[in-house]
Amino acid sequence: MCTIGTFLDGGHKDSPEPFSPCDHAPGSAKFMTFGISFDPSAAFSRQRMAAFRFQIAPTPQVKADTPETKYIKPVIEIFENCVRAGEPRVFSYEHETSADREFFTILVDVEGEKKRLALVNFLAPGIICWDGLMRPTTSCPNAASILVQDDAERLLYDHSTACQFVVFTDGHGILVVNHVAIQLGRSVNAANFTCNLATNGRNSLRQVLAVILYQAPFLLFDPVPYPMFVQGCMNQAIELEWPTGKSPLPAAKHFRDFDFFALQRSVADLKGFLAWREDESRRVFASPVDIGSVFQVQRHALAEEQGVWCCPFPNPALPPSSRHLVTRNPRSRLPSVDAILASSPETVLSFRVTKVVRHRQNTFSQVFFGVLCAADGTVSKPVCLKLFVDTLFPINKNRLFEDFDSDSEPCWRLQTLNYGEDLARREESAYQRLAEYQGTLLSHCYGFHRFTLDDRYNAYGALLEIIPGPRLADLELDMWSKPVQQGLVRQLRECMRALLYAGVDQGDWHGGQVLFPSGADYNPKTDSVVLIDFAFAMQRLGDEQRHGVAANLQSNGHIELKIYLRKAGIPEDVQGACFGWDDMDTNEW
């Protein structure tokens, strides 16, 4: 028994031999090779299929080493039972054999008419020259012959077999063809096909078949997150302006003291909220936190008061090579911090600031270094406090009011208005999901607590390990040698893989989120990097449309990281395909 994700990625040898070099003399038929424009794209189809990866794959009732029971039938069953759950069956297949092959016609029922979607041919080894097909111009006769001379061309266009795709495989390679153009009178013909080594992972035959089934001419399940809107009602008539001299909420101290449902529907309420926020921000910051300031600490208040967000899906095991790269140079926790936090609940705790790292208005977190202090005089080693003070958050007023000018429903308004509780819970969830990487890829986390300072500060914050060393933004990446740049790209790619395997998509990559604890002289063979700042990291938090089906992450953080690195001085040719759509594997969606 295995999961659908493991099943679709499998079916081949773990370490297949590469294609043998083509040593055939050029033939008379030459082909310019073009890819296939799948719609939806192959990456998009794999992304949708990845949503089902935690469900159990169908178990063959008969011997499972034939093409039918190993590939064709189970992939169709996955589509019917999972992708199209609850819908009438539309996929079927016909099985035939001939002297040189075994082949299957995949059919799809469109409004009562069975149409051929694909013809899948299983050939004996040695018929196709795979290396010849991999060339930009195919001139090898053992490669070109599969495209013409009674094969792909005939199967695609002959009335008795015409279909959208023709697939050939001998267990070593996989060829998918959907167009062949014989250009009479010209020396070079054209063909649209994809060709790859048959390997476990995104290039497996089962994954290829799943991409083809997604080309069926009707909508299939799209596992986007289910939107969760605020529910409520208006207590009073909607006004355009806030009454002069009226205080929004005399006792308001936080964003959560305002009715978000009303803010989405009343411009007057929104104006009143923004006016309060301006006044409160000035009041709070009138006497900034300084060295020696002391916050009172209410332990684990976030979990006790707000509850924490928990992903319902397990963390798949990271590939060993990836894990080795992201868990270099482990760092120990600070026993003094753990001991103070674990002391008797009656013990009064405080946090004394020893360094102000970032403390200003219009930023999403205030950052201080300091020490935990117990009532008996015990003092911890220095730790970092990341404090979420919502009255100091940046707000784009124009963007908020623009929401009222659009035709969208009120429930979609104010999506850019961030609450301190949400940022804290998102960060807490990320550190929990990535707990095994604390002390290597991540800083150690010592919990999320409430921190108060007189009548100005009363907010949730995280106690984190202090990571010395420069930020990515501080380094001149364009001055690094190409091998060092390539090493950093690979390491960041594996770091991103670790995040995505845990269902954490860092969607707002910037140079302040990557730290180099070994210093600016980065050595990709030995050094580690540390990732911080997950307050805006998208995660799966129970917003699935179907039970057991993982909603796709929506941030596309791999593209954001690729763009950032390019702007920072690492060119496209160094990055290669590392952050492309086709480089994402099943557990990263």
Coordinates of C-alpha atoms in Angstrom, one line a residue:
M1 CA 0.0 0.0 0.0
C2 CA 1.4 3.4 -0.9
T3 CA 0.1 7.0 -1.5
I4 CA -0.9 8.3 -4.8
G5 CA 2.1 10.7 -4.8
T6 CA 4.5 7.8 -4.3
F7 CA 2.7 5.7 -6.9
L8 CA 2.6 8.3 -9.7
D9 CA 6.3 9.1 -9.2
G10 CA 7.2 5.4 -9.4
G11 CA 7.2 2.5 -11.8
H12 CA 10.9 2.6 -13.0
K13 CA 14.4 1.7 -11.9
D14 CA 15.8 3.9 -9.2
S15 CA 19.0 4.6 -11.2
P16 CA 18.3 4.1 -14.9
E17 CA 21.2 4.0 -17.4
P18 CA 21.5 7.1 -19.5
F19 CA 20.6 6.9 -23.2
S20 CA 23.4 5.4 -25.3
P21 CA 25.0 7.9 -27.7
C22 CA 23.6 7.8 -31.2
D23 CA 26.2 6.3 -33.7
H24 CA 23.8 5.9 -36.6
A25 CA 24.6 7.5 -40.0
P26 CA 22.2 10.4 -40.8
G27 CA 19.2 9.3 -42.8
S28 CA 17.2 11.1 -45.5
A29 CA 14.3 12.2 -43.2
K30 CA 15.2 15.0 -40.9
F31 CA 13.0 16.6 -38.3
M32 CA 13.1 19.9 -36.5
T33 CA 11.9 19.1 -33.0
F34 CA 9.4 21.3 -31.1
G35 CA 7.8 20.8 -27.7
I36 CA 4.2 20.2 -27.0
S37 CA 2.0 23.1 -25.7
F38 CA -0.1 21.1 -23.3
D39 CA -3.3 22.9 -22.1
P40 CA -3.3 22.9 -19.2
S41 CA 0.5 22.8 -19.1
A42 CA 2.4 19.8 -17.9
A43 CA 3.5 21.6 -14.7
F44 CA 0.0 22.8 -14.0
S45 CA -1.4 19.3 -14.5
R46 CA 1.3 17.8 -12.1
Q47 CA 0.4 20.5 -9.6
R48 CA -3.2 19.5 -9.6
M49 CA -2.4 15.8 -9.4
A50 CA 0.0 16.5 -6.5
A51 CA -3.1 17.6 -4.4
F52 CA -4.0 13.9 -4.1
R53 CA -0.6 12.7 -3.1
F54 CA -1.5 11.8 0.5
Q55 CA -4.4 9.6 -0.5
I56 CA -3.9 5.8 -0.9
A57 CA -3.3 4.5 -4.4
P58 CA -5.4 1.7 -5.9
T59 CA -4.1 -1.8 -5.1
P60 CA -3.9 -4.1 -8.2
Q61 CA -6.1 -7.2 -7.8
V62 CA -3.9 -9.2 -10.2
K63 CA -0.2 -9.4 -11.0
A64 CA 1.1 -5.8 -11.3
D65 CA 4.0 -6.1 -13.7
T66 CA 2.1 -5.9 -17.0
P67 CA 1.8 -2.5 -18.8
E68 CA -2.0 -2.6 -18.2
T69 CA -1.9 -3.2 -14.4
K70 CA 1.3 -1.2 -13.8
Y71 CA 0.5 1.9 -15.7
I72 CA -2.7 2.2 -17.7
K73 CA -5.5 0.9 -15.4
P74 CA -4.3 2.4 -12.1
V75 CA -3.8 5.9 -13.5
I76 CA -7.3 5.9 -15.0
E77 CA -8.7 4.6 -11.7
I78 CA -7.0 7.5 -9.8
F79 CA -8.6 9.9 -12.1
E80 CA -12.1 8.4 -11.8
N81 CA -12.0 7.8 -8.1
C82 CA -10.1 10.9 -7.0
V83 CA -9.9 13.6 -9.5
R84 CA -13.5 13.0 -10.7
A85 CA -14.8 11.7 -7.4
G86 CA -18.6 11.5 -7.4
E87 CA -18.8 12.1 -11.2
P88 CA -19.9 9.6 -13.9
R89 CA -17.0 7.6 -15.4
V90 CA -15.6 9.1 -18.6
F91 CA -12.3 7.3 -19.1
S92 CA -11.8 3.9 -20.6
Y93 CA -9.3 2.0 -22.7
E94 CA -8.9 -0.7 -25.3
H95 CA -6.1 -3.2 -25.3
E96 CA -4.5 -4.7 -28.4
T97 CA -1.3 -6.5 -29.3
S98 CA 0.7 -7.0 -32.5
A99 CA 3.9 -8.7 -33.5
D100 CA 6.1 -5.9 -32.3
R101 CA 4.2 -4.1 -29.6
E102 CA 1.4 -3.9 -27.0
F103 CA -0.8 -0.9 -27.2
F104 CA -3.7 0.8 -25.4
T105 CA -6.2 3.3 -26.8
I106 CA -7.3 5.7 -24.0
L107 CA -10.9 6.9 -24.6
V108 CA -12.8 9.7 -23.1
D109 CA -16.6 10.0 -23.2
V110 CA -17.6 13.5 -24.4
E111 CA -21.4 13.9 -24.4
G112 CA -22.0 10.3 -25.0
E113 CA -19.4 9.9 -27.8
K114 CA -16.2 8.0 -27.1
K115 CA -13.2 10.0 -28.5
R116 CA -9.6 8.8 -28.7
L117 CA -7.4 10.8 -26.4
A118 CA -4.1 8.8 -26.6
L119 CA -2.6 5.7 -28.1
V120 CA 0.1 4.3 -25.8
N121 CA 2.6 1.9 -27.4
F122 CA 4.8 -0.4 -25.4
L123 CA 7.8 -1.5 -27.6
A124 CA 10.6 -3.9 -27.2
P125 CA 14.0 -2.3 -26.3
G126 CA 16.3 -1.3 -29.1
I127 CA 13.7 -0.1 -31.7
I128 CA 14.0 3.6 -30.8
C129 CA 17.3 5.6 -30.8
W130 CA 16.5 7.8 -27.8
D131 CA 19.6 9.9 -28.1
G132 CA 18.8 10.7 -31.7
L133 CA 15.4 12.0 -30.6
M134 CA 17.0 14.3 -28.0
R135 CA 18.8 16.3 -30.8
P136 CA 17.4 19.7 -31.9
T137 CA 17.3 18.3 -35.4
T138 CA 16.6 14.6 -35.6
S139 CA 18.4 12.9 -38.5
C140 CA 19.0 9.5 -37.0
P141 CA 17.0 7.0 -39.1
N142 CA 16.2 4.9 -35.9
A143 CA 14.8 8.0 -34.3
A144 CA 13.0 9.5 -37.4
S145 CA 11.4 6.2 -38.3
I146 CA 9.3 6.3 -35.2
L147 CA 7.8 9.6 -36.4
V148 CA 7.1 8.5 -40.0
Q149 CA 7.1 5.3 -41.9
D150 CA 3.9 3.8 -40.5
D151 CA 4.2 5.0 -36.9
A152 CA 3.4 8.4 -35.2
E153 CA 2.2 10.1 -38.3
R154 CA -0.2 7.3 -39.2
L155 CA -1.4 6.8 -35.7
L156 CA -2.1 10.5 -35.2
Y157 CA -4.0 11.1 -38.5
D158 CA -5.3 7.8 -39.8
H159 CA -9.1 7.6 -39.5
S160 CA -9.1 4.3 -37.6
T161 CA -6.6 5.4 -35.0
A162 CA -6.6 9.2 -35.0
C163 CA -6.0 10.6 -31.5
Q164 CA -4.6 13.7 -29.8
F165 CA -1.4 12.0 -28.5
V166 CA 0.7 9.0 -29.4
V167 CA 3.0 7.7 -26.7
F168 CA 5.9 5.3 -27.2
T169 CA 8.0 3.6 -24.5
D170 CA 10.3 0.7 -24.2
G171 CA 10.8 1.1 -20.4
H172 CA 14.0 3.1 -21.0
G173 CA 12.6 6.3 -22.6
I174 CA 9.2 8.0 -23.1
L175 CA 8.2 9.7 -26.3
V176 CA 4.9 11.7 -26.5
V177 CA 4.0 13.0 -30.0
N178 CA 1.0 15.2 -30.9
H179 CA 1.9 16.6 -34.3
V180 CA 4.0 15.5 -37.3
A181 CA 4.3 17.7 -40.4
I182 CA 5.9 16.1 -43.5
Q183 CA 6.9 19.0 -45.6
L184 CA 7.1 17.8 -49.2
G185 CA 9.9 19.3 -51.2
R186 CA 11.8 20.5 -48.2
S187 CA 14.8 18.9 -46.6
V188 CA 13.6 19.2 -43.0
N189 CA 10.2 18.2 -41.6
A190 CA 8.6 19.3 -38.2
A191 CA 7.3 17.4 -35.2
N192 CA 5.9 18.4 -31.8
F193 CA 7.0 15.9 -29.2
T194 CA 8.5 15.5 -25.8
C195 CA 11.1 12.9 -25.0
N196 CA 12.7 12.0 -21.7
L197 CA 14.5 9.2 -19.8
A198 CA 12.0 7.0 -18.0
T199 CA 12.8 7.9 -14.4
N200 CA 11.0 7.9 -11.1
G201 CA 9.6 11.4 -10.2
R202 CA 8.0 14.0 -12.4
N203 CA 9.2 12.2 -15.6
S204 CA 7.7 8.8 -14.8
L205 CA 5.3 7.2 -17.3
R206 CA 2.5 7.4 -14.8
Q207 CA 3.0 11.2 -14.4
V208 CA 3.1 11.5 -18.2
L209 CA -0.2 9.6 -18.5
A210 CA -1.7 11.9 -15.8
V211 CA -0.7 15.0 -17.8
I212 CA -2.4 13.5 -20.9
L213 CA -5.6 12.7 -19.0
Y214 CA -5.7 16.3 -17.9
Q215 CA -6.0 17.3 -21.6
A216 CA -9.5 15.8 -21.7
P217 CA -12.0 18.4 -23.1
F218 CA -13.8 19.2 -19.9
L219 CA -13.0 20.8 -16.5
L220 CA -11.3 18.7 -13.9
F221 CA -11.0 19.3 -10.2
D222 CA -8.8 22.4 -9.3
P223 CA -7.5 22.1 -5.7
V224 CA -7.3 25.8 -4.9
P225 CA -7.8 26.7 -1.2
Y226 CA -11.4 27.1 -0.1
P227 CA -11.9 30.8 0.7
M228 CA -12.9 31.5 4.3
F229 CA -14.7 34.8 4.7
V230 CA -15.7 36.7 7.8
Q231 CA -19.4 36.3 8.6
G232 CA -21.6 38.9 10.3
C233 CA -24.1 41.6 9.9
M234 CA -24.2 45.4 10.2
N235 CA -25.4 46.8 13.5
Q236 CA -26.3 50.2 12.0
A237 CA -26.9 51.9 8.6
I238 CA -23.8 52.3 6.4
E239 CA -22.5 55.9 6.5
L240 CA -20.1 57.5 4.0
E241 CA -18.4 59.6 6.6
W242 CA -17.5 59.0 10.3
P243 CA -19.4 61.4 12.5
T244 CA -17.3 64.4 13.5
G245 CA -15.8 64.1 17.0
K246 CA -16.9 60.5 17.4
S247 CA -14.2 58.2 18.7
P248 CA -14.2 54.8 16.8
L249 CA -13.8 52.7 20.0
P250 CA -12.7 54.5 23.2
A251 CA -11.1 51.3 24.5
A252 CA -9.5 50.1 21.2
K253 CA -5.9 49.0 21.6
H254 CA -5.5 46.6 18.7
F255 CA -6.8 46.0 15.2
R256 CA -8.9 43.1 16.5
D257 CA -11.0 45.5 18.5
F258 CA -12.6 46.6 15.3
D259 CA -15.3 44.6 13.4
F260 CA -13.7 43.5 10.2
F261 CA -17.0 42.6 8.7
A262 CA -18.1 46.3 9.1
L263 CA -14.8 47.6 7.8
Q264 CA -15.3 45.7 4.6
R265 CA -18.7 47.3 4.0
S266 CA -18.5 50.8 5.4
V267 CA -16.2 53.5 4.1
A268 CA -17.0 55.5 7.2
D269 CA -16.0 52.7 9.5
L270 CA -12.8 52.3 7.6
K271 CA -12.0 56.0 7.8
G272 CA -12.6 55.9 11.5
F273 CA -10.3 52.9 11.9
L274 CA -7.5 54.6 9.9
A275 CA -7.8 57.8 11.9
W276 CA -7.6 55.8 15.2
R277 CA -4.6 53.9 13.9
E278 CA -2.7 57.1 13.1
D279 CA -3.4 58.5 16.5
E280 CA -2.5 55.2 18.3
S281 CA 0.7 54.8 16.3
R282 CA 1.9 58.2 17.3
R283 CA 1.0 57.6 20.9
V284 CA 2.7 54.2 21.1
F285 CA 5.9 55.5 19.4
A286 CA 6.0 58.8 21.4
S287 CA 8.5 57.1 23.8
P288 CA 10.4 54.4 21.8
V289 CA 11.7 51.3 23.4
D290 CA 15.4 51.7 24.3
I291 CA 18.2 49.7 25.9
G292 CA 17.2 48.7 29.4
S293 CA 13.4 48.7 28.7
V294 CA 11.7 45.8 30.3
F295 CA 8.7 43.8 28.9
Q296 CA 6.6 41.6 31.0
V297 CA 6.2 38.1 29.5
Q298 CA 3.1 36.0 29.6
R299 CA 4.3 32.6 28.5
H300 CA 2.7 30.7 25.5
A301 CA -0.1 33.3 25.4
L302 CA -0.6 32.9 21.6
A303 CA -1.5 29.2 21.8
E304 CA -3.6 29.7 24.9
E305 CA -5.5 32.8 23.7
Q306 CA -5.7 32.4 19.9
G307 CA -5.0 28.8 19.3
V308 CA -2.4 27.7 16.7
W309 CA -2.8 26.8 13.1
C310 CA -2.0 23.2 12.3
C311 CA -1.6 21.6 8.9
P312 CA -3.6 18.4 8.6
F313 CA -1.0 16.7 6.4
P314 CA 2.2 14.9 7.3
N315 CA 5.7 16.1 6.2
P316 CA 7.1 13.9 3.5
A317 CA 10.7 12.8 4.0
L318 CA 13.2 15.1 2.3
P319 CA 15.5 13.4 -0.2
P320 CA 18.8 12.4 1.6
S321 CA 20.9 14.7 -0.6
S322 CA 18.7 17.6 0.1
R323 CA 18.5 16.9 3.8
H324 CA 22.3 16.7 4.0
L325 CA 22.7 20.1 2.4
V326 CA 20.2 22.0 4.5
T327 CA 21.1 20.5 7.9
R328 CA 24.8 21.4 7.9
N329 CA 26.6 22.8 11.0
P330 CA 23.9 22.2 13.7
R331 CA 23.7 24.7 16.5
S332 CA 22.6 23.9 20.1
R333 CA 19.7 25.4 21.9
L334 CA 20.2 27.7 24.8
P335 CA 19.5 25.7 28.0
S336 CA 19.1 28.9 30.1
V337 CA 16.2 30.1 27.9
D338 CA 14.5 26.7 28.0
A339 CA 14.9 26.4 31.8
I340 CA 13.5 29.9 32.5
L341 CA 10.5 29.3 30.3
A342 CA 9.9 25.8 31.8
S343 CA 10.0 27.2 35.4
S344 CA 6.9 27.3 37.6
P345 CA 3.9 29.1 36.0
E346 CA 3.7 31.3 39.0
T347 CA 7.2 32.7 38.3
V348 CA 7.1 36.2 36.9
L349 CA 9.2 36.6 33.7
S350 CA 10.5 39.6 31.9
F351 CA 12.5 40.5 28.9
R352 CA 15.2 43.2 29.2
V353 CA 16.3 44.9 26.0
T354 CA 20.1 45.0 25.4
K355 CA 20.0 46.0 21.8
V356 CA 17.5 47.7 19.5
V357 CA 17.8 46.0 16.1
R358 CA 14.7 47.4 14.3
H359 CA 12.2 49.8 16.0
R360 CA 10.2 52.1 13.9
Q361 CA 6.8 52.9 12.6
N362 CA 5.4 51.3 9.4
T363 CA 7.1 48.0 9.7
F364 CA 5.5 44.6 10.4
S365 CA 7.8 43.6 13.3
Q366 CA 9.9 45.3 16.0
V367 CA 13.1 43.4 16.7
F368 CA 15.1 43.6 19.9
F369 CA 18.0 41.5 21.4
G370 CA 17.8 41.0 25.1
V371 CA 17.7 38.5 28.0
L372 CA 14.9 36.7 29.8
C373 CA 14.8 37.4 33.5
A374 CA 13.2 35.3 36.3
A375 CA 12.0 36.8 39.6
D376 CA 14.8 35.0 41.4
G377 CA 17.4 36.8 39.5
T378 CA 18.2 34.1 36.9
V379 CA 19.1 35.6 33.6
S380 CA 19.3 33.8 30.2
K381 CA 21.8 34.1 27.4
P382 CA 20.8 36.7 24.8
V383 CA 17.9 35.9 22.5
C384 CA 16.0 37.8 19.8
L385 CA 12.4 39.2 20.3
K386 CA 10.3 39.6 17.2
L387 CA 7.3 41.6 18.3
F388 CA 4.1 42.0 16.2
V389 CA 2.7 45.5 17.1
D390 CA -0.2 46.0 14.7
T391 CA -0.6 49.7 15.3
L392 CA 2.9 50.1 13.8
F393 CA 2.1 48.0 10.7
P394 CA 2.4 49.7 7.3
I395 CA -1.0 50.3 5.7
N396 CA -1.6 51.3 2.1
K397 CA -4.7 53.5 2.5
N398 CA -5.2 54.0 -1.2
R399 CA -5.2 50.3 -1.9
L400 CA -7.9 49.8 0.8
F401 CA -10.2 52.5 -0.6
E402 CA -9.6 51.2 -4.1
D403 CA -11.3 47.9 -3.0
F404 CA -14.5 49.9 -2.6
D405 CA -14.3 51.2 -6.2
S406 CA -14.1 47.7 -7.7
D407 CA -17.1 45.4 -8.5
S408 CA -15.9 42.7 -6.2
E409 CA -18.0 41.5 -3.4
P410 CA -17.4 43.1 0.1
C411 CA -16.0 39.7 1.4
W412 CA -13.0 40.2 -0.9
R413 CA -12.1 43.6 0.3
L414 CA -9.2 44.6 2.6
Q415 CA -7.2 41.5 1.8
T416 CA -4.0 43.7 2.4
L417 CA -5.0 44.7 5.9
N418 CA -2.8 42.5 8.2
Y419 CA -3.6 41.7 11.8
G420 CA -0.9 41.0 14.4
E421 CA -2.5 37.8 15.5
D422 CA -2.5 36.4 12.0
L423 CA 1.2 37.2 11.4
A424 CA 2.2 35.6 14.7
R425 CA 0.1 32.5 14.1
R426 CA 1.5 32.1 10.6
E427 CA 5.1 32.4 11.9
E428 CA 4.4 30.0 14.8
S429 CA 2.9 27.5 12.4
A430 CA 5.9 27.6 10.1
Y431 CA 8.3 27.0 13.0
Q432 CA 6.3 24.1 14.1
R433 CA 6.1 22.6 10.6
L434 CA 9.8 23.0 10.2
A435 CA 10.8 22.1 13.8
E436 CA 13.3 19.4 12.7
Y437 CA 15.3 22.1 10.9
Q438 CA 15.5 24.5 13.9
G439 CA 19.2 24.9 14.7
T440 CA 20.3 24.3 11.1
L441 CA 18.1 25.8 8.3
L442 CA 16.1 27.8 10.8
S443 CA 16.9 29.6 14.0
H444 CA 15.9 27.9 17.3
C445 CA 12.4 29.1 18.4
Y446 CA 11.6 29.5 22.1
G447 CA 7.9 30.0 21.7
F448 CA 5.3 32.7 21.1
H449 CA 4.4 34.8 24.1
R450 CA 2.6 38.0 25.0
F451 CA 4.9 41.0 25.8
T452 CA 3.7 44.1 27.6
L453 CA 5.3 47.4 28.4
D454 CA 3.3 50.0 30.4
D455 CA 0.1 51.0 28.5
R456 CA 1.8 51.2 25.1
Y457 CA 2.9 47.7 24.1
N458 CA 0.8 44.6 24.5
A459 CA 1.5 42.3 21.6
Y460 CA 2.4 38.7 20.7
G461 CA 6.0 38.0 19.9
A462 CA 8.5 35.2 19.2
L463 CA 11.7 34.5 21.1
L464 CA 14.3 33.3 18.6
E465 CA 17.9 32.3 18.4
I466 CA 20.2 35.2 17.5
I467 CA 22.0 34.4 14.2
P468 CA 25.2 36.3 13.6
G469 CA 26.5 37.0 10.2
P470 CA 25.5 39.1 7.1
R471 CA 22.3 39.0 5.2
L472 CA 22.0 38.0 1.6
A473 CA 21.1 41.6 0.8
D474 CA 24.5 42.8 2.3
L475 CA 26.6 40.6 -0.2
E476 CA 27.7 41.5 -3.7
L477 CA 26.6 38.4 -5.4
D478 CA 27.5 39.7 -8.8
M479 CA 31.2 39.8 -7.7
W480 CA 31.2 36.1 -6.8
S481 CA 32.8 33.5 -9.0
K482 CA 30.4 31.4 -11.1
P483 CA 31.0 28.2 -9.1
V484 CA 30.2 30.0 -5.8
Q485 CA 27.1 31.5 -7.4
Q486 CA 26.1 28.0 -8.6
G487 CA 26.7 26.6 -5.1
L488 CA 24.5 29.2 -3.5
V489 CA 21.7 28.7 -6.1
R490 CA 21.7 24.9 -5.4
Q491 CA 21.7 25.4 -1.6
L492 CA 18.9 27.9 -1.7
R493 CA 17.0 25.6 -4.0
E494 CA 17.3 22.7 -1.5
C495 CA 16.3 25.1 1.3
M496 CA 13.2 26.0 -0.6
R497 CA 12.5 22.3 -1.2
A498 CA 12.6 21.7 2.6
L499 CA 10.1 24.5 3.2
L500 CA 7.7 23.3 0.4
Y501 CA 7.9 19.7 1.6
A502 CA 6.6 21.0 4.9
G503 CA 3.9 22.9 3.2
V504 CA 5.5 26.3 3.8
D505 CA 5.7 28.7 0.8
Q506 CA 7.8 31.7 1.4
G507 CA 6.0 34.0 -1.0
D508 CA 7.8 37.3 -0.3
W509 CA 11.5 36.5 -0.7
H510 CA 13.9 39.3 0.0
G511 CA 17.5 39.7 0.9
G512 CA 16.8 40.1 4.6
Q513 CA 15.4 36.6 5.0
V514 CA 18.7 34.7 4.3
L515 CA 21.5 34.8 6.8
F516 CA 25.1 33.5 6.5
P517 CA 26.2 32.4 10.0
S518 CA 29.7 31.6 8.7
G519 CA 30.3 35.1 7.4
A520 CA 30.5 36.9 4.1
D521 CA 33.2 34.6 2.6
Y522 CA 30.6 32.0 1.7
N523 CA 31.9 28.5 0.8
P524 CA 29.1 26.4 -0.8
K525 CA 30.9 23.1 0.0
T526 CA 30.9 23.6 3.8
D527 CA 28.8 26.6 4.9
S528 CA 25.1 26.8 5.8
V529 CA 22.5 29.4 5.4
V530 CA 19.6 30.2 7.8
L531 CA 16.1 31.3 6.8
I532 CA 14.1 33.7 8.9
D533 CA 10.8 35.7 8.7
F534 CA 7.8 33.5 8.0
A535 CA 5.0 36.0 8.9
F536 CA 3.8 36.0 5.3
A537 CA 4.6 32.4 4.4
M538 CA 1.6 30.7 2.9
Q539 CA 0.6 27.4 4.4
R540 CA -2.1 24.7 4.3
L541 CA -4.2 25.4 7.4
G542 CA -7.4 23.4 6.8
D543 CA -8.7 25.3 3.8
E544 CA -9.0 22.2 1.6
Q545 CA -12.1 21.7 -0.7
R546 CA -12.1 18.0 0.0
H547 CA -11.0 16.0 3.0
G548 CA -7.5 14.5 2.4
V549 CA -6.9 16.6 -0.7
A550 CA -4.1 19.1 -0.2
A551 CA -4.9 22.6 -1.4
N552 CA -2.2 23.9 -3.8
L553 CA 0.0 26.6 -2.3
Q554 CA -0.7 29.9 -4.0
S555 CA 2.4 32.1 -3.5
N556 CA 4.7 30.7 -6.2
G557 CA 7.7 31.5 -4.0
H558 CA 10.1 29.7 -6.4
I559 CA 9.4 32.4 -9.0
E560 CA 9.9 35.2 -6.4
L561 CA 13.2 33.7 -5.3
K562 CA 14.4 33.3 -8.9
I563 CA 13.5 37.0 -9.7
Y564 CA 15.2 38.2 -6.5
L565 CA 18.5 36.3 -7.3
R566 CA 18.5 37.7 -10.8
K567 CA 18.1 41.3 -9.5
A568 CA 20.8 40.6 -6.9
G569 CA 23.4 39.7 -9.6
I570 CA 23.0 36.0 -10.3
P571 CA 22.3 35.6 -14.0
E572 CA 19.8 33.3 -15.7
D573 CA 22.5 31.0 -17.1
V574 CA 23.9 30.3 -13.5
Q575 CA 20.4 29.7 -12.1
G576 CA 19.5 27.3 -14.9
A577 CA 16.2 25.5 -14.4
C578 CA 16.5 25.4 -10.6
F579 CA 13.5 27.6 -9.9
G580 CA 11.4 26.8 -13.0
W581 CA 7.9 25.2 -13.0
D582 CA 9.2 22.0 -14.5
D583 CA 11.8 21.6 -11.6
M584 CA 9.1 21.2 -9.0
D585 CA 8.5 17.7 -7.7
T586 CA 5.3 16.2 -6.4
N587 CA 5.8 17.1 -2.7
E588 CA 6.6 20.8 -3.5
W589 CA 3.2 21.7 -4.8

